[in-house]
Amino acid sequence: MVKHTEPDQTLIKMPSLRAVKSFVAAAKYQNFTRAAEALCVTQAAISRQIRELETYLGAELFKRAGRAVELTAAGAIFFDAAQLSFVNIAQAAERIRSQNVGKRVLTLCCSPAFSALWLSRRLPSFFSANPDIDLNLITTQNFLSMEPGVRPDIFITKMAKIRAGYRSLPMFHDVIYPVCTPRYLEQHPELRSLPGLRDSVLLNLSPYGRSQVAEHVDWGVWLAFHDVDIEARGSDSPHFFNANDYNMLVQMVLNHQGVALGWHHLVGHLVEQGQLVRPVEEQVVHKESLHYLTFSEDKEDDEACCRLRDWLMEQL
């Protein structure tokens, strides 16, 4: 006797994946034309797929306003679930694909400043020693709230605990000192004293976007460590520039536009090369502020991931 399999109600009740794919693209770009371009189909095809999906769900998914579209409340609910599912499918497919072509793809997450000033110049040595590994880099300041489905293999952060399933290894603490170019120091010899430094053009890293970091060292904090009150800056002092983009501040310093605080692990090589100098000897050694390598526990036996972890620890 032939045994019949019961119908799978979950699969039967699923909407068309092609329609869901069109919906996710339209929701992402908030424009049917751009969604069509992204999927290499016509706008009419996108509109048709979304109409079919709305008919199937019995609810409008978009509010249409000219060429732009906005998600309705029902659309927002469906988009959150659909996007997460597609991210999971895409990542699983990429893992399988990379294994089949003999390459491992590892995901590393760190801050933009760390990637630009520390990691980028060291990567050639890693790729030369590990030709079978491809690296997927994600930069962010918001390590606790990442996109759904994103699960890096390794984090480099100042947070000892990011999420469950990861183990953190302490690496180094912050050493912070002022930096400027040799030319700028020659033009402004007053920078060789702390009061002169206080009254100069200061390029300051603002705390905006760094709420997850337990402490933040800006010019006010750094000078206070050395008993200098930044509020004593004269009314005729030059400008005080604030930005939360550290890469931009370093570039401004290199362009002879002022003095910034330098985190040794990020700018030490520029000092060694002579591109930057330290106008004063004072520094802040922040031993309570540690950087961590945070490693996914389910990759403890993953040989490729362990190679990346060990290489990072060796470099650091």
Tab-separated table of N, CA and C in Angstrom, residues 185-245:
chain	number	residue	atom	x	y	z
A	185	LEU	N	53.423	72.194	13.780
A	185	LEU	CA	54.118	72.491	15.036
A	185	LEU	C	55.166	73.586	14.822
A	186	GLU	N	55.844	73.549	13.705
A	186	GLU	CA	56.841	74.579	13.412
A	186	GLU	C	56.183	75.957	13.290
A	187	GLN	N	54.972	75.990	12.737
A	187	GLN	CA	54.251	77.255	12.578
A	187	GLN	C	53.607	77.721	13.878
A	188	HIS	N	53.404	76.768	14.832
A	188	HIS	CA	52.741	77.110	16.095
A	188	HIS	C	53.557	76.534	17.263
A	189	PRO	N	54.693	77.138	17.566
A	189	PRO	CA	55.552	76.614	18.645
A	189	PRO	C	54.890	76.659	20.015
A	190	GLU	N	53.826	77.456	20.176
A	190	GLU	CA	53.124	77.520	21.468
A	190	GLU	C	52.504	76.175	21.845
A	191	LEU	N	52.392	75.261	20.869
A	191	LEU	CA	51.801	73.952	21.147
A	191	LEU	C	52.671	73.099	22.065
A	192	ARG	N	53.899	73.516	22.308
A	192	ARG	CA	54.808	72.710	23.121
A	192	ARG	C	54.517	72.821	24.617
A	193	SER	N	53.530	73.638	24.988
A	193	SER	CA	53.101	73.712	26.393
A	193	SER	C	51.621	73.376	26.473
A	194	LEU	N	51.186	72.876	27.618
A	194	LEU	CA	49.777	72.510	27.765
A	194	LEU	C	48.846	73.714	27.668
A	195	PRO	N	49.174	74.868	28.297
A	195	PRO	CA	48.306	76.035	28.108
A	195	PRO	C	48.254	76.482	26.647
A	196	GLY	N	49.396	76.437	25.957
A	196	GLY	CA	49.399	76.800	24.550
A	196	GLY	C	48.585	75.831	23.714
A	197	LEU	N	48.655	74.576	24.080
A	197	LEU	CA	47.865	73.547	23.402
A	197	LEU	C	46.375	73.809	23.599
A	198	ARG	N	45.994	74.109	24.838
A	198	ARG	CA	44.580	74.375	25.164
A	198	ARG	C	44.022	75.518	24.322
A	199	ASP	N	44.841	76.532	24.063
A	199	ASP	CA	44.365	77.732	23.376
A	199	ASP	C	44.559	77.663	21.867
A	200	SER	N	44.870	76.465	21.338
A	200	SER	CA	45.127	76.333	19.897
A	200	SER	C	43.879	75.844	19.170
A	201	VAL	N	44.015	75.587	17.869
A	201	VAL	CA	42.923	74.980	17.092
A	201	VAL	C	42.826	73.516	17.499
A	202	LEU	N	41.754	73.181	18.178
A	202	LEU	CA	41.571	71.817	18.667
A	202	LEU	C	40.526	71.097	17.819
A	203	LEU	N	40.879	69.922	17.353
A	203	LEU	CA	39.977	69.058	16.592
A	203	LEU	C	39.524	67.961	17.550
A	204	ASN	N	38.237	67.947	17.845
A	204	ASN	CA	37.739	67.155	18.967
A	204	ASN	C	36.816	66.031	18.498
A	205	LEU	N	37.023	64.829	19.048
A	205	LEU	CA	36.138	63.693	18.779
A	205	LEU	C	34.944	63.776	19.718
A	206	SER	N	33.763	63.999	19.171
A	206	SER	CA	32.562	64.148	19.992
A	206	SER	C	32.046	62.780	20.419
A	207	PRO	N	31.252	62.728	21.497
A	207	PRO	CA	30.732	61.444	21.978
A	207	PRO	C	29.512	60.964	21.216
A	208	TYR	N	29.023	61.732	20.231
A	208	TYR	CA	27.798	61.352	19.525
A	208	TYR	C	27.964	59.984	18.860
A	209	GLY	N	27.018	59.081	19.126
A	209	GLY	CA	27.078	57.741	18.555
A	209	GLY	C	27.936	56.778	19.339
A	210	ARG	N	28.470	57.234	20.489
A	210	ARG	CA	29.330	56.374	21.297
A	210	ARG	C	28.723	56.103	22.673
A	211	SER	N	27.402	56.078	22.732
A	211	SER	CA	26.731	55.885	24.014
A	211	SER	C	27.007	54.512	24.611
A	212	GLN	N	27.424	53.538	23.762
A	212	GLN	CA	27.686	52.194	24.270
A	212	GLN	C	29.060	52.097	24.935
A	213	VAL	N	29.906	53.096	24.727
A	213	VAL	CA	31.239	53.082	25.335
A	213	VAL	C	31.143	53.661	26.744
A	214	ALA	N	31.698	52.962	27.699
A	214	ALA	CA	31.542	53.357	29.098
A	214	ALA	C	32.152	54.725	29.377
A	215	GLU	N	33.230	55.052	28.699
A	215	GLU	CA	33.877	56.340	28.916
A	215	GLU	C	34.222	56.942	27.567
A	216	HIS	N	34.376	58.244	27.550
A	216	HIS	CA	34.765	58.907	26.307
A	216	HIS	C	35.787	59.979	26.649
A	217	VAL	N	36.928	59.931	25.992
A	217	VAL	CA	37.984	60.902	26.247
A	217	VAL	C	37.977	61.932	25.127
A	218	ASP	N	37.620	63.164	25.482
A	218	ASP	CA	37.724	64.262	24.532
A	218	ASP	C	38.772	65.237	25.060
A	219	TRP	N	38.905	66.409	24.417
A	219	TRP	CA	39.926	67.354	24.853
A	219	TRP	C	39.700	67.822	26.287
A	220	GLY	N	38.431	68.044	26.667
A	220	GLY	CA	38.159	68.490	28.026
A	220	GLY	C	38.623	67.482	29.060
A	221	VAL	N	38.335	66.195	28.800
A	221	VAL	CA	38.739	65.126	29.722
A	221	VAL	C	40.256	64.978	29.728
A	222	TRP	N	40.868	64.985	28.528
A	222	TRP	CA	42.322	64.777	28.452
A	222	TRP	C	43.079	65.897	29.175
A	223	LEU	N	42.679	67.132	28.944
A	223	LEU	CA	43.360	68.251	29.613
A	223	LEU	C	43.142	68.209	31.123
A	224	ALA	N	41.945	67.803	31.541
A	224	ALA	CA	41.656	67.726	32.976
A	224	ALA	C	42.573	66.713	33.669
A	225	PHE	N	42.954	65.640	32.967
A	225	PHE	CA	43.900	64.672	33.516
A	225	PHE	C	45.210	65.340	33.889
A	226	HIS	N	45.523	66.455	33.214
A	226	HIS	CA	46.789	67.154	33.440
A	226	HIS	C	46.559	68.507	34.116
A	227	ASP	N	45.411	68.602	34.815
A	227	ASP	CA	45.090	69.795	35.628
A	227	ASP	C	45.016	71.075	34.796
A	228	VAL	N	44.530	70.960	33.585
A	228	VAL	CA	44.315	72.124	32.724
A	228	VAL	C	42.818	72.199	32.406
A	229	ASP	N	42.230	73.361	32.682
A	229	ASP	CA	40.791	73.537	32.486
A	229	ASP	C	40.525	74.076	31.090
A	230	ILE	N	39.810	73.292	30.294
A	230	ILE	CA	39.545	73.738	28.933
A	230	ILE	C	38.634	74.958	28.910
A	231	GLU	N	37.860	75.163	29.987
A	231	GLU	CA	36.975	76.327	30.047
A	231	GLU	C	37.771	77.624	30.169
A	232	ALA	N	39.068	77.506	30.452
A	232	ALA	CA	39.907	78.705	30.569
A	232	ALA	C	40.417	79.187	29.212
A	233	ARG	N	39.990	78.529	28.130
A	233	ARG	CA	40.352	79.019	26.799
A	233	ARG	C	39.916	80.470	26.640
A	234	GLY	N	40.789	81.288	26.127
A	234	GLY	CA	40.466	82.700	25.957
A	234	GLY	C	39.364	82.912	24.925
A	235	SER	N	38.656	84.033	25.072
A	235	SER	CA	37.570	84.333	24.135
A	235	SER	C	38.088	84.572	22.724
A	236	ASP	N	39.375	84.889	22.608
A	236	ASP	CA	39.960	85.121	21.292
A	236	ASP	C	40.693	83.883	20.759
A	237	SER	N	40.476	82.726	21.408
A	237	SER	CA	41.118	81.489	20.950
A	237	SER	C	40.568	81.087	19.583
A	238	PRO	N	41.363	80.389	18.785
A	238	PRO	CA	40.862	79.929	17.483
A	238	PRO	C	39.778	78.877	17.653
A	239	HIS	N	39.260	78.396	16.539
A	239	HIS	CA	38.062	77.551	16.587
A	239	HIS	C	38.328	76.197	17.248
A	240	PHE	N	37.253	75.661	17.771
A	240	PHE	CA	37.219	74.341	18.395
A	240	PHE	C	36.272	73.504	17.538
A	241	PHE	N	36.830	72.547	16.795
A	241	PHE	CA	36.023	71.783	15.832
A	241	PHE	C	35.609	70.451	16.418
A	242	ASN	N	34.326	70.152	16.359
A	242	ASN	CA	33.747	68.932	16.904
A	242	ASN	C	33.281	68.022	15.782
A	243	ALA	N	33.598	66.736	15.825
A	243	ALA	CA	33.079	65.775	14.840
A	243	ALA	C	33.098	64.387	15.461
A	244	ASN	N	32.151	63.542	15.047
A	244	ASN	CA	32.149	62.170	15.563
A	244	ASN	C	32.783	61.188	14.582
A	245	ASP	N	33.424	61.717	13.544
A	245	ASP	CA	34.113	60.893	12.545
A	245	ASP	C	35.623	61.008	12.778
